[in-house]
Coordinates of C-alpha atoms and ligand atoms in Angstrom, one line a residue:
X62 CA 2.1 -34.6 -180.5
X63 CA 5.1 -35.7 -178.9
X64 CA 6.7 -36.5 -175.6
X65 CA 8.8 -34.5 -173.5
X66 CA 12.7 -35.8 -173.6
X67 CA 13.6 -38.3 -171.4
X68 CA 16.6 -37.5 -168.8
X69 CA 19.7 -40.0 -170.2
X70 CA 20.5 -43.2 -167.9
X71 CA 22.0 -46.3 -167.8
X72 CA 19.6 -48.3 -166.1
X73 CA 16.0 -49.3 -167.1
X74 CA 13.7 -49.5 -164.2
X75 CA 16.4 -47.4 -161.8
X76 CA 16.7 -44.5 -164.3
X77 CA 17.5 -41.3 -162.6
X78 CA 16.5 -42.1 -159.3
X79 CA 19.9 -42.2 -157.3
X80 CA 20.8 -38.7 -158.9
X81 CA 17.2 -37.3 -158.0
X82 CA 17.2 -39.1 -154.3
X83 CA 20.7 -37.6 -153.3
X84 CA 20.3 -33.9 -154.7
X85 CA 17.0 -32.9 -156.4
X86 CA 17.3 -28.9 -157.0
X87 CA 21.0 -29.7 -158.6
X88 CA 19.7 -33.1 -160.7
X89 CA 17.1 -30.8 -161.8
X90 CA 19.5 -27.7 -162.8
X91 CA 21.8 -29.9 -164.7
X92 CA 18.6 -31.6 -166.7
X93 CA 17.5 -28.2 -167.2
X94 CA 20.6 -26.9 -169.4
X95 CA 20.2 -30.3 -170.7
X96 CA 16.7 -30.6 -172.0
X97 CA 15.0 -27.1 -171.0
X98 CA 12.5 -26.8 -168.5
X99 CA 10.6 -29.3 -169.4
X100 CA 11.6 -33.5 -169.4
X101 CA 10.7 -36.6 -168.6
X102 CA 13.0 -39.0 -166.0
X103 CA 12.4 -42.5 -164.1
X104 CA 12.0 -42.6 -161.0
X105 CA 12.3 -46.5 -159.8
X106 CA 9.8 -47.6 -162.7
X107 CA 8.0 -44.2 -162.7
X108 CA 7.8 -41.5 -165.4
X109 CA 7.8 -38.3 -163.9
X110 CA 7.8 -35.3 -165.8
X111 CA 9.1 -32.1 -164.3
X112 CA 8.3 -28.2 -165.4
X113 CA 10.7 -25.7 -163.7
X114 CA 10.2 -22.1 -163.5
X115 CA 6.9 -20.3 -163.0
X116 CA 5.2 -21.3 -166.0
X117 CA 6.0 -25.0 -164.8
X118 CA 4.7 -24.2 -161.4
X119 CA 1.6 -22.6 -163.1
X120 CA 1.2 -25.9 -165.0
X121 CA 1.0 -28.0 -162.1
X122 CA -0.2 -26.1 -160.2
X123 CA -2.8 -25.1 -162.0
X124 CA -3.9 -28.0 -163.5
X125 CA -7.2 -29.2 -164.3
X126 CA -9.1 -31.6 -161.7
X127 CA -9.6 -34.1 -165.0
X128 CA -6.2 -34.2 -165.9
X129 CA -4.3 -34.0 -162.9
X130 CA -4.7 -36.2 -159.5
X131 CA -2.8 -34.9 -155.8
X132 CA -4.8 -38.2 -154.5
X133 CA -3.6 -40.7 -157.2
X134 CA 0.0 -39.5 -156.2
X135 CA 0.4 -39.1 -152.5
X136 CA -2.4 -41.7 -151.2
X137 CA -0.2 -44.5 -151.1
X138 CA 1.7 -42.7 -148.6
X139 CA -0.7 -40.3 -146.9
X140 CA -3.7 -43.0 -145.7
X141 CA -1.7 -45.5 -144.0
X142 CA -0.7 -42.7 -141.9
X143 CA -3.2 -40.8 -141.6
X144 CA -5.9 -43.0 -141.9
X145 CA -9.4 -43.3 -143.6
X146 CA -11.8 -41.4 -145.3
X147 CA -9.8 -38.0 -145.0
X148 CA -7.2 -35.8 -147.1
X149 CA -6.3 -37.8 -150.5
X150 CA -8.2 -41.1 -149.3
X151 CA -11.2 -39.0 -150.6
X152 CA -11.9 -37.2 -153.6
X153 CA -10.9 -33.9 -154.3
X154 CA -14.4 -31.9 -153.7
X155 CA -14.4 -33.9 -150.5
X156 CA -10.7 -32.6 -149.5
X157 CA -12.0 -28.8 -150.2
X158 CA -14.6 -29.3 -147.7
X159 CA -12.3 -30.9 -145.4
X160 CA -9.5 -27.8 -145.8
X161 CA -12.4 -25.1 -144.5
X162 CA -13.6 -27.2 -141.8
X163 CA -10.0 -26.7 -140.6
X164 CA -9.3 -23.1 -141.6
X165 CA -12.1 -22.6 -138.8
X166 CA -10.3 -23.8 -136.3
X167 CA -7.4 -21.5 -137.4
X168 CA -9.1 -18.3 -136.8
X169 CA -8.0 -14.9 -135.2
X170 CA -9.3 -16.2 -132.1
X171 CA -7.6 -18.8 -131.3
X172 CA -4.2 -17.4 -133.0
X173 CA -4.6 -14.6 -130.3
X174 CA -4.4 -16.9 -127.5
X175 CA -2.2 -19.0 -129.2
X176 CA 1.3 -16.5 -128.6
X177 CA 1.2 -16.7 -124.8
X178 CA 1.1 -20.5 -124.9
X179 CA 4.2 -20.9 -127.5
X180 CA 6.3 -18.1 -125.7
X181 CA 5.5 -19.8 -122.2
X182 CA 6.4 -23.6 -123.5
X183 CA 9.4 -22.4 -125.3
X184 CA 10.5 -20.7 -121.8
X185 CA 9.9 -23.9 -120.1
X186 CA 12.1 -25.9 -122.4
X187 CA 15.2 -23.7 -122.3
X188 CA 14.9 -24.1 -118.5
X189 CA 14.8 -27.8 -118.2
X190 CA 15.9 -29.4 -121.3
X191 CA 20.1 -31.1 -120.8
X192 CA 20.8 -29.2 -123.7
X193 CA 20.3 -26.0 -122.3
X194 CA 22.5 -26.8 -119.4
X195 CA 24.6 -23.2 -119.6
X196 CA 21.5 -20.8 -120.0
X197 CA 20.3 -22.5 -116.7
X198 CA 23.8 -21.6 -114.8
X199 CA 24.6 -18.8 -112.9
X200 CA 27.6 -17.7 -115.5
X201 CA 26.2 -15.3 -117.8
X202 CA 29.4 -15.9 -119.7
X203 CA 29.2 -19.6 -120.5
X204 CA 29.2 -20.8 -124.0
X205 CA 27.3 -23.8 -124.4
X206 CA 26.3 -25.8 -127.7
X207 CA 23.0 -27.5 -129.2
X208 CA 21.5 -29.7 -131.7
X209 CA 19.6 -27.5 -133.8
X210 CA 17.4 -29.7 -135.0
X211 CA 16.7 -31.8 -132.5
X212 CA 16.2 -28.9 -130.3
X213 CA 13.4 -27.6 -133.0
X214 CA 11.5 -30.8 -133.4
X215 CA 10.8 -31.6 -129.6
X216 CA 9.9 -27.4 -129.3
X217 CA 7.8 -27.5 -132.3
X218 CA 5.6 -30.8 -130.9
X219 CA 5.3 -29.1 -128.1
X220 CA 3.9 -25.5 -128.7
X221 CA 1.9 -27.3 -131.6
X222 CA 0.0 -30.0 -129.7
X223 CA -0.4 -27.0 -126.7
X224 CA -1.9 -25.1 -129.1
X225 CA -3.9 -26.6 -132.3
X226 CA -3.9 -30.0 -131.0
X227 CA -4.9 -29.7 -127.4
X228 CA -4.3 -30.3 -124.0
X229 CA -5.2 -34.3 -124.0
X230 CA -2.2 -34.3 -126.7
X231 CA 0.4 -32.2 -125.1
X232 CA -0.2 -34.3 -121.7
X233 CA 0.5 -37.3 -123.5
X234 CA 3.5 -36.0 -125.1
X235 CA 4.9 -37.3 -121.8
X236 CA 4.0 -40.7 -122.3
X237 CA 3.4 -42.7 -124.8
X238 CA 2.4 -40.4 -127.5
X239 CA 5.4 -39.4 -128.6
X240 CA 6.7 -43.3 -129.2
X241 CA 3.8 -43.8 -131.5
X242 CA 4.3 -40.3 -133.2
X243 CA 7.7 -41.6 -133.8
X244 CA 6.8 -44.7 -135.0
X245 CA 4.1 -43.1 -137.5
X246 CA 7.0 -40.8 -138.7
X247 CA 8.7 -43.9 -139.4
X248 CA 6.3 -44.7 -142.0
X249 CA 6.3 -41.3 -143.6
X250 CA 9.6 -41.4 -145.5
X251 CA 10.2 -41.3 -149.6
X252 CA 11.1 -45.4 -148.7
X253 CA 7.2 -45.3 -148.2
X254 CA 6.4 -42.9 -151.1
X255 CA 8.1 -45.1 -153.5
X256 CA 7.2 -48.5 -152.0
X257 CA 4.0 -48.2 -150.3
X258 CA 4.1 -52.1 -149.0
X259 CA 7.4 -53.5 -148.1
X260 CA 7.2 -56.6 -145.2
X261 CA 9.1 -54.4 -143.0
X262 CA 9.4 -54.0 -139.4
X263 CA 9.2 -50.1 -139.8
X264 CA 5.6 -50.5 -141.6
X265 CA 3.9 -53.0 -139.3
X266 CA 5.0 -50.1 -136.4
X267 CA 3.1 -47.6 -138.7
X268 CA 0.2 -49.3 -138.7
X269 CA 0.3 -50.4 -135.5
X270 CA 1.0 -46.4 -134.1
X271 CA -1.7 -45.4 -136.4
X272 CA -4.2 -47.8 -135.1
X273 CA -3.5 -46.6 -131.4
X274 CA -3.5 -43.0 -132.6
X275 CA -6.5 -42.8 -133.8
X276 CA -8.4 -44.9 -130.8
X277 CA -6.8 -41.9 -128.7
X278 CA -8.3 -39.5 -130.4
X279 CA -11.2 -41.1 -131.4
X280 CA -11.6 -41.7 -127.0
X281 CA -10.8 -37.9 -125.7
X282 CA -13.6 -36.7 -128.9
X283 CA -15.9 -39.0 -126.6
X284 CA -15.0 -37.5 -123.5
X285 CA -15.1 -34.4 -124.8
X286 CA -18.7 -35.0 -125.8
X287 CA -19.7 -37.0 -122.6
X288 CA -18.2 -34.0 -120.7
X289 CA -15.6 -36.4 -118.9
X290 CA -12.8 -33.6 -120.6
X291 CA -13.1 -29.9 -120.9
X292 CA -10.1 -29.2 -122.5
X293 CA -11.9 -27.9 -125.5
X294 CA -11.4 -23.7 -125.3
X295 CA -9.4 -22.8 -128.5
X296 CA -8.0 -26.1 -130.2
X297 CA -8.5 -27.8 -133.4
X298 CA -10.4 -30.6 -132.3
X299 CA -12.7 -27.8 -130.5
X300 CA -13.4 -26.8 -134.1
X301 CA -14.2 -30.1 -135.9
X302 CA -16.6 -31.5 -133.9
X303 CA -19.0 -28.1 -134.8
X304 CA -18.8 -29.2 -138.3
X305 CA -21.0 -30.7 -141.4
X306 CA -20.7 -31.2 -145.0
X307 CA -22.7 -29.4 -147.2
X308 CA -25.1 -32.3 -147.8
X309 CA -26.0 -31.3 -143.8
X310 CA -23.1 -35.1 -142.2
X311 CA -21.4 -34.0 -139.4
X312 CA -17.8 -35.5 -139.2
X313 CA -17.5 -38.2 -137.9
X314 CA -15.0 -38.8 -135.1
X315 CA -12.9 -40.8 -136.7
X316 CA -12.9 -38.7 -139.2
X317 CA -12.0 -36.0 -137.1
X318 CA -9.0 -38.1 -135.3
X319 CA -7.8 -38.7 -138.9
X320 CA -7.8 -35.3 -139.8
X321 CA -6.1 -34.7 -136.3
X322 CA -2.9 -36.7 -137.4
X323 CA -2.8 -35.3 -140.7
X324 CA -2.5 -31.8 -139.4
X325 CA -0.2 -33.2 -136.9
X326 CA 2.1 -35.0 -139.6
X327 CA 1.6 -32.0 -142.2
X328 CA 2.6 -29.6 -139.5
X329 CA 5.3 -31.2 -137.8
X330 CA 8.6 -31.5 -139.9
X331 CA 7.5 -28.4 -142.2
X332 CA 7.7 -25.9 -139.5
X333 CA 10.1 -27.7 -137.0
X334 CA 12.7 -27.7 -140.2
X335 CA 11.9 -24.2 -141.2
X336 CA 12.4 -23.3 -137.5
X337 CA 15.9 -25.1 -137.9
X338 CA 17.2 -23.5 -141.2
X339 CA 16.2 -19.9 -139.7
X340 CA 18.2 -20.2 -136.6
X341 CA 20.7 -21.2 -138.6
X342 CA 21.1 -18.2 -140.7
X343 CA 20.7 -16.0 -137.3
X344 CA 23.7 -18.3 -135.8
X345 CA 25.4 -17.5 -138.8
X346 CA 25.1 -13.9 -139.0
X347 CA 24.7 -12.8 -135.6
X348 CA 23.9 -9.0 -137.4
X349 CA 20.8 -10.8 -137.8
X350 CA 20.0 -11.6 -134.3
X351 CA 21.1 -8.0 -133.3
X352 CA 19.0 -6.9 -135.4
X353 CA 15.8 -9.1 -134.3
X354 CA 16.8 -8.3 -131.2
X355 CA 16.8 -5.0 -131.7
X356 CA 13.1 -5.0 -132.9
X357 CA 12.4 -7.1 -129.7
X358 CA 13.9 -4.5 -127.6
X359 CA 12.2 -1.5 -129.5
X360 CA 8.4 -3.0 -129.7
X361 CA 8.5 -5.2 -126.4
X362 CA 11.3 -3.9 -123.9
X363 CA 10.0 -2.6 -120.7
X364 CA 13.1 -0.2 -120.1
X365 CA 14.7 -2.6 -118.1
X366 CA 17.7 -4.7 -119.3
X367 CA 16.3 -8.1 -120.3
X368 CA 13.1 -7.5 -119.9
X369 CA 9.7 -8.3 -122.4
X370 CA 6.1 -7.7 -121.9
X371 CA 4.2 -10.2 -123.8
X372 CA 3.3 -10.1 -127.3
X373 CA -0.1 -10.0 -128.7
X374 CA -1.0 -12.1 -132.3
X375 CA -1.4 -8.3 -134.1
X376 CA 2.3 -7.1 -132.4
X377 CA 4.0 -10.3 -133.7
X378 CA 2.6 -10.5 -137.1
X379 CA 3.9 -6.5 -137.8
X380 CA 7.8 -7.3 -137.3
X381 CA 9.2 -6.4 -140.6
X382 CA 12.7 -8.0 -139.2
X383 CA 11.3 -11.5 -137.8
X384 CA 9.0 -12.0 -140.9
X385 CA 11.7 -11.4 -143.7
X386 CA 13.8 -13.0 -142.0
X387 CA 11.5 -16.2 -141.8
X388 CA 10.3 -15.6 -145.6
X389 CA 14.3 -15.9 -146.7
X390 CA 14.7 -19.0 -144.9
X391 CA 11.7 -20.2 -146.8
X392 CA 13.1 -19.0 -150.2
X393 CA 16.5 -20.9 -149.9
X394 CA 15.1 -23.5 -148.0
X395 CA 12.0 -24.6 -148.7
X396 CA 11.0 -27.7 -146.5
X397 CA 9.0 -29.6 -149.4
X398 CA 11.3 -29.7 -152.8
X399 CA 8.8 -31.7 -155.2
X400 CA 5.3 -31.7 -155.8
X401 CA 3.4 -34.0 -157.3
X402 CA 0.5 -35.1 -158.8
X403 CA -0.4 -38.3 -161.3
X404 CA -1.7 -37.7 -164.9
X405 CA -4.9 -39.3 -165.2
X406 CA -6.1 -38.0 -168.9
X407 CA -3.7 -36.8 -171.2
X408 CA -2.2 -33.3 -170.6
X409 CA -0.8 -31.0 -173.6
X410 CA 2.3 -28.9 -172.2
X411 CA 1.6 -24.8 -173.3
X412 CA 3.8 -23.9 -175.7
X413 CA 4.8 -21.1 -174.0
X414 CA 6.4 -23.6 -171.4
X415 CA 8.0 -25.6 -173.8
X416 CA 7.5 -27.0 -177.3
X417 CA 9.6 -29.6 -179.5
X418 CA 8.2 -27.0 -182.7
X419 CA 6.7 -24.6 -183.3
X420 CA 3.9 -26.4 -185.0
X421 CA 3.7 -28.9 -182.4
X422 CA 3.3 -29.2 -178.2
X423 CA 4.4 -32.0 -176.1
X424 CA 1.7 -34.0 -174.3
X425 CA 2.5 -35.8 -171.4
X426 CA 0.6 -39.1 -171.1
X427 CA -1.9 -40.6 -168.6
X428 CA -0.3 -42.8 -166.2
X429 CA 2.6 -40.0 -165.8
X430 CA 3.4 -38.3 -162.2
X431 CA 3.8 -34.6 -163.0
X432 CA 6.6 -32.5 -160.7
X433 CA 6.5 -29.0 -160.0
X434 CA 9.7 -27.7 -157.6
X435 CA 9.2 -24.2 -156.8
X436 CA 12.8 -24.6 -154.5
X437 CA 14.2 -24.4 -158.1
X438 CA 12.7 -20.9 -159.2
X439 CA 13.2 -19.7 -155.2
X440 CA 17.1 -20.0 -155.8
X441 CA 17.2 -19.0 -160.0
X442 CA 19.5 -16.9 -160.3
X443 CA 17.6 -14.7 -163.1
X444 CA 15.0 -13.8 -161.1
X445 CA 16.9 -12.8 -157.6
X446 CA 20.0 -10.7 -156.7
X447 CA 23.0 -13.2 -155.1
X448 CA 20.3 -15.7 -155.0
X449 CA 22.4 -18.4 -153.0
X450 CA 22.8 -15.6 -150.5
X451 CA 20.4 -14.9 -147.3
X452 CA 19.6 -11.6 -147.3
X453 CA 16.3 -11.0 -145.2
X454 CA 16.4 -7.0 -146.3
X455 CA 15.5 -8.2 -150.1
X456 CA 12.1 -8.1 -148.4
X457 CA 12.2 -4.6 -147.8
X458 CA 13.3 -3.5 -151.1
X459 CA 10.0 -1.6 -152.6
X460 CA 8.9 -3.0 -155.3
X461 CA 12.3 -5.1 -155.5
X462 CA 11.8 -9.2 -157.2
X463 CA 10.9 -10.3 -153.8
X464 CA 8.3 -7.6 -153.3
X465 CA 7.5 -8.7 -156.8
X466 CA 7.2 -12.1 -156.4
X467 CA 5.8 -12.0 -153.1
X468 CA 2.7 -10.1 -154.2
X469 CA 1.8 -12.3 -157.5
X470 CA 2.1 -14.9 -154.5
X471 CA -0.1 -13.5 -151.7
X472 CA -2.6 -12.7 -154.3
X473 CA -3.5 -16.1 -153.6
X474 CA -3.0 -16.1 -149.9
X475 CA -5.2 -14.6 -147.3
X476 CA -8.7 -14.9 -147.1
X477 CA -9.7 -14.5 -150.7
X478 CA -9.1 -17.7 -151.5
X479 CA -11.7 -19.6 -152.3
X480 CA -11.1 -23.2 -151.9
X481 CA -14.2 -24.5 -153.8
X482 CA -14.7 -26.0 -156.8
X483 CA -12.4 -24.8 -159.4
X484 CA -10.9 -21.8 -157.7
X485 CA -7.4 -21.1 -159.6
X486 CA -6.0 -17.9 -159.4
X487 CA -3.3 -16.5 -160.7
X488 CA -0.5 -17.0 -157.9
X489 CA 0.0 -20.2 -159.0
X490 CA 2.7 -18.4 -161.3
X491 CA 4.8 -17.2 -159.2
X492 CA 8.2 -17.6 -158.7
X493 CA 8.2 -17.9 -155.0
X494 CA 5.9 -20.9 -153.8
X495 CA 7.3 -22.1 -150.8
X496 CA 3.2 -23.1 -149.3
X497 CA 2.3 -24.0 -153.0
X498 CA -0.6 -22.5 -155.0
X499 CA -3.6 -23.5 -156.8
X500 CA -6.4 -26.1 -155.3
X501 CA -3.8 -28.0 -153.0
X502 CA -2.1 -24.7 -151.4
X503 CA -1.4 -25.2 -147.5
X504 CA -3.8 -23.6 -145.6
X505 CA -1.1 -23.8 -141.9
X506 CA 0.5 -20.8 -143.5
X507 CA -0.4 -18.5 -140.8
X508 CA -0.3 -21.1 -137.9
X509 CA 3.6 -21.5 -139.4
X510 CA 4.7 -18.0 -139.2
X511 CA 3.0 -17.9 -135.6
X512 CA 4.1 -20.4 -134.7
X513 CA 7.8 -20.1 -135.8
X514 CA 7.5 -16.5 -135.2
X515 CA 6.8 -16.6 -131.4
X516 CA 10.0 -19.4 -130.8
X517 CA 12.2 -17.3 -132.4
X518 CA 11.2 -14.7 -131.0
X519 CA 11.2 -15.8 -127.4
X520 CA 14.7 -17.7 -128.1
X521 CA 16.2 -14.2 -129.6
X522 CA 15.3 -12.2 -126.5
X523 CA 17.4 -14.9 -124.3
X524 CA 20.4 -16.3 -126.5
X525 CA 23.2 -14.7 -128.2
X526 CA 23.3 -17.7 -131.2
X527 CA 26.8 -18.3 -133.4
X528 CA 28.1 -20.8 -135.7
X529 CA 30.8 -22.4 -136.2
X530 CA 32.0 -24.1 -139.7
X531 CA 29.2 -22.4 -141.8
X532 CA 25.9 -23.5 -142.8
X533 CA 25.0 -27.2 -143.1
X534 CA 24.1 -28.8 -146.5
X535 CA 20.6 -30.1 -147.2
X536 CA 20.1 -33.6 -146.7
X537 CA 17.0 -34.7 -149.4
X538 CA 16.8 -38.1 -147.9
X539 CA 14.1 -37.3 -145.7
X540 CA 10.7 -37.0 -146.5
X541 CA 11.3 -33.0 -146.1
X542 CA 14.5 -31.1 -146.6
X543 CA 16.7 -31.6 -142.9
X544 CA 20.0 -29.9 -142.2
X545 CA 22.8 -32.5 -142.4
X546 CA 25.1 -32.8 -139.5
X547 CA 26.8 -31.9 -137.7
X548 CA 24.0 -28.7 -137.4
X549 CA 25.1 -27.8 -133.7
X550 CA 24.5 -24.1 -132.6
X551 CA 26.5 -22.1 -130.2
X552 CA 24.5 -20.1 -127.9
X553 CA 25.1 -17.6 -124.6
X554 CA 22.7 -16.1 -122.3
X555 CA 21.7 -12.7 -123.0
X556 CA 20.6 -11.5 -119.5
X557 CA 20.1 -13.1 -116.1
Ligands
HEM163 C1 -0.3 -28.2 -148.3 C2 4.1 -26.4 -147.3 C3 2.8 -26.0 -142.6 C4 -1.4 -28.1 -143.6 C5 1.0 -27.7 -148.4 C6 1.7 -27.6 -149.7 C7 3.0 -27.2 -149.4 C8 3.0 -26.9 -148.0 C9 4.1 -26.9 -150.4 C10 1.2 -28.0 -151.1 C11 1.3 -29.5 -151.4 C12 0.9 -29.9 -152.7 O1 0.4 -29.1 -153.5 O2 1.0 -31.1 -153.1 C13 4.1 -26.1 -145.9 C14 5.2 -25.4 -145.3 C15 4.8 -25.3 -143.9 C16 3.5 -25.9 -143.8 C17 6.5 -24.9 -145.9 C18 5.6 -24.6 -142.8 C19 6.6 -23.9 -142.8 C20 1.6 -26.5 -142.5 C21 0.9 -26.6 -141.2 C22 -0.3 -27.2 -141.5 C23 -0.3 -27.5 -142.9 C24 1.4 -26.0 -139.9 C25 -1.5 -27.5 -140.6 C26 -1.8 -26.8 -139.5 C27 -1.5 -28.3 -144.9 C28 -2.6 -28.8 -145.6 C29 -2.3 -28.8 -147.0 C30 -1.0 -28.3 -147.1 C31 -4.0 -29.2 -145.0 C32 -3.3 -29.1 -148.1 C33 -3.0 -30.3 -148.9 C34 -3.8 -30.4 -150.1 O3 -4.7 -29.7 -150.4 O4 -3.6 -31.4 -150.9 N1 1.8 -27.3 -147.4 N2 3.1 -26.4 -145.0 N3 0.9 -27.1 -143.4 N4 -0.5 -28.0 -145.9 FE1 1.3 -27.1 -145.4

């Protein structure tokens, strides 16, 4: 047995950690002609050991309960934030139970009244927020500029807490929620990943946010219950207070609040950057936005100029434009670049992954962080055709890589999945992962695209978008990949 080969640095205890901080996918390309696709680096006192490509995705992935922990890896982070007793501050058979108590509250049902709700809050905004001072003038000509991002992250808060997180939420958006969301966020960065207890101003504010956060939720389950609030109809919380365990518990409330802001927090920067990174590309090649336009026009237009009839859940989740165009940005741009988990009995790498011999295997010791980076194999450019290039008609090509890929991918999507005890399936070797696969996959997948879906959508039908000076780069110093600035979009009115 041996171990995988360690990346080369100068530095003990530092290691590789500067080069991985500032630009993972490229510190992980360069190691890769390096040392193959398997190797070992340090990561501020850490030994992490990454496995590129498929077969390392399916090793991670994939991995057994006994030998591999998501808990022992991300709880450090995760509970201070979200709080007690849920997601990895339990164990794992705990965690399945908690993922289908919420994938009730993401049914059909709710989805279907979910559109109106995004299309009408995304209307709102472009007719009150500064930045859409133009598309509120009375020139139809006027050019006008915005912050993509910016822009994405106040929309995406917005339809999400109007929709899965309820009305209590989206009322307090206005107040002081949204300080104590941001000062939450504050304390969900990789500064917190890597040192989970600094004496920090930014980590007293966490805990103090979290505190407050979950007393609010915690209070509107009450009222809920005492029948002081009847906002329940079609949210999340709705859904979680039907629910028990198997050994017949019902969730408790704070429980419930808990899982509240972990849906909140795993929702939030995944879908708000996504949202970003897919305006981008229609900003950048406005073919694309003629071309979702187009599909607009065709499936919605009521024969006069500018205007729509509402879309149902069904009508918006058959756009073969909107989706590919959405499922490219996700290739290039996948908004988390590493996951991880920590080694907790030793794990023999598969030859077929990577082997110092052929009569022998590397094993990569307990007390190791394993890394799987699926952004890696989304962009290789073996497996896709001008694979730095967006190109949302790959999508259409029949039986074309993406096709490929994306079927070995959905496999595991959908409502087969099982998320009990020991359900693997095969899609956890696949080389396009942006949701994961195996045990951990996300389960907001659906909410995402709906969610995404519906604000583009509803933004495409009003702006013209262009921009200027090409795409931005990615910045990796947040938590999830961000557009660096300057990331400003051009946009005109379409129609009066
Ligand atoms: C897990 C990506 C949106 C809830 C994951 C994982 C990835 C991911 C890669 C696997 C993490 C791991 O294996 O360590 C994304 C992307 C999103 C998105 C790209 C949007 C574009 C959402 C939304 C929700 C959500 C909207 C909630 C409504 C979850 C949950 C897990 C998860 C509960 C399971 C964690 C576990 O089992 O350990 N997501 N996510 N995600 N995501 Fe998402």
């Amino acid at each position: 047995r041996s171990l995988p080969p360690v990346v080369f640095h100068w530095f003990p205890f530092i290691g590789s950690s500067i080069s991985y901080g500032n630009d993972p996918i490229n510190f992980f390309l360069k190691c890769r002609e390096k040392y193959g696709d398997v190797f070992t680096f340090i990561l501020f006192g850490r030994r992490v050991t990454v496995a590129l490509g498929p077969k390392g995705s399916n090793f991670v992935l994939g991995g057994k309960l006994a030998q591999m922990s998501a808990e022992e890896a991300y709880t450090h982070l995760t509970t201070p934030v979200f709080g007690k007793d849920v997601v990895y501050d339990v164990p794992n058979e705990v965690l399945m139970e908690q993922k289908k108590f919420v994938k009730v509250g993401l049914s059909l049902e709710n989805f279907r009244a979910y559109v109106g709700m995004i299309e009408n809050e995304v209307t709102t905004f472009l007719n009150t927020d500064s930045a859409f001072r133009t598309f509120q003038m009375d020139d139809i000509n006027e050019w006008g500029s915005f912050h993509s991002f910016r822009v994405l992250a106040e929309i995406t808060i917005l339809t999400a807490s109007r929709t899965l997180q309820g009305k209590e939420v989206r009322n307090g958006l206005d107040k002081t929620f949204a300080q104590r969301y941001n000062d939450l966020d504050g304390g969900f960065t990789p500064i917190n990943f890597l040192f989970p207890n600094l004496p920090l101003e930014s980590y007293r504010k966490r805990d103090k946010a979290h505190q407050a956060m979950s007393d609010f939720y915690v209070d509107l389950i009450r009222k809920r219950k005492t029948g002081e609030s009847n906002e329940a109809e079609h949210d999340m919380i709705a859904a979680l207070m039907q629910q028990s365990y198997k050994n017949g518990r019902e969730l408790s409330e704070r429980e419930i609040a808990h899982i509240m802001i972990a849906l909140l927090m795993a929702g939030q920067h995944t879908s708000s950057t996504t949202g970003t990174w897919t305006l981008l590309h229609i900003a950048d090649k406005p073919e694309v936005g003629e071309a979702l336009y187009k599909e607009q026009v065709e499936n919605f237009g009521t024969g006069i100029e500018g205007e729509f009839r509402p879309m149902t859940y069904e009508e918006l989740k058959a756009l073969p434009v909107l989706d590919a165009v959405i499922r490219e940005a996700l290739r290039i741009h996948p908004p988390i670049h590493s996951i991880m988990r920590k080694v907790i009995s030793d794990v023999p790498v598969p030859p077929s992954l990577s082997a110092p011999s052929k009569d022998s295997t590397f094993v990569v010791p307990k007390g190791y962080f394993v890394l799987s980076s699926p952004a890696v194999s989304q962009v290789d450019p073996r497996v896709w055709r001008d694979s730095l290039e967006f190109d949302h008609t790959r999508w259409f090509e029949d039986d074309g890589v993406a096709q490929q890929a994306y079927k070995t991918y959905a496999d595991e999507n959908g409502e087969k999945v099982d998320y009990g005890f020991g359900a693997i399936s095969k899609g956890t070797e696949s080389p396009y992962q942006p949701f994961g696969a195996g045990r951990h996959r996300c389960i907001g997948e659906q909410f995402a695209y709906l969610q995404i879906g519906a604000i583009i959508a509803t933004i495409v039908r009003k702006l013209e978008l262009r921009l200027e000076g090409g795409m931005p780069a990615h910045n990796y110093h947040t938590m999830i990949t961000t557009p660096k600035d300057p990331c400003d979009i051009r946009y005109r009115r379409r129609h009066f």
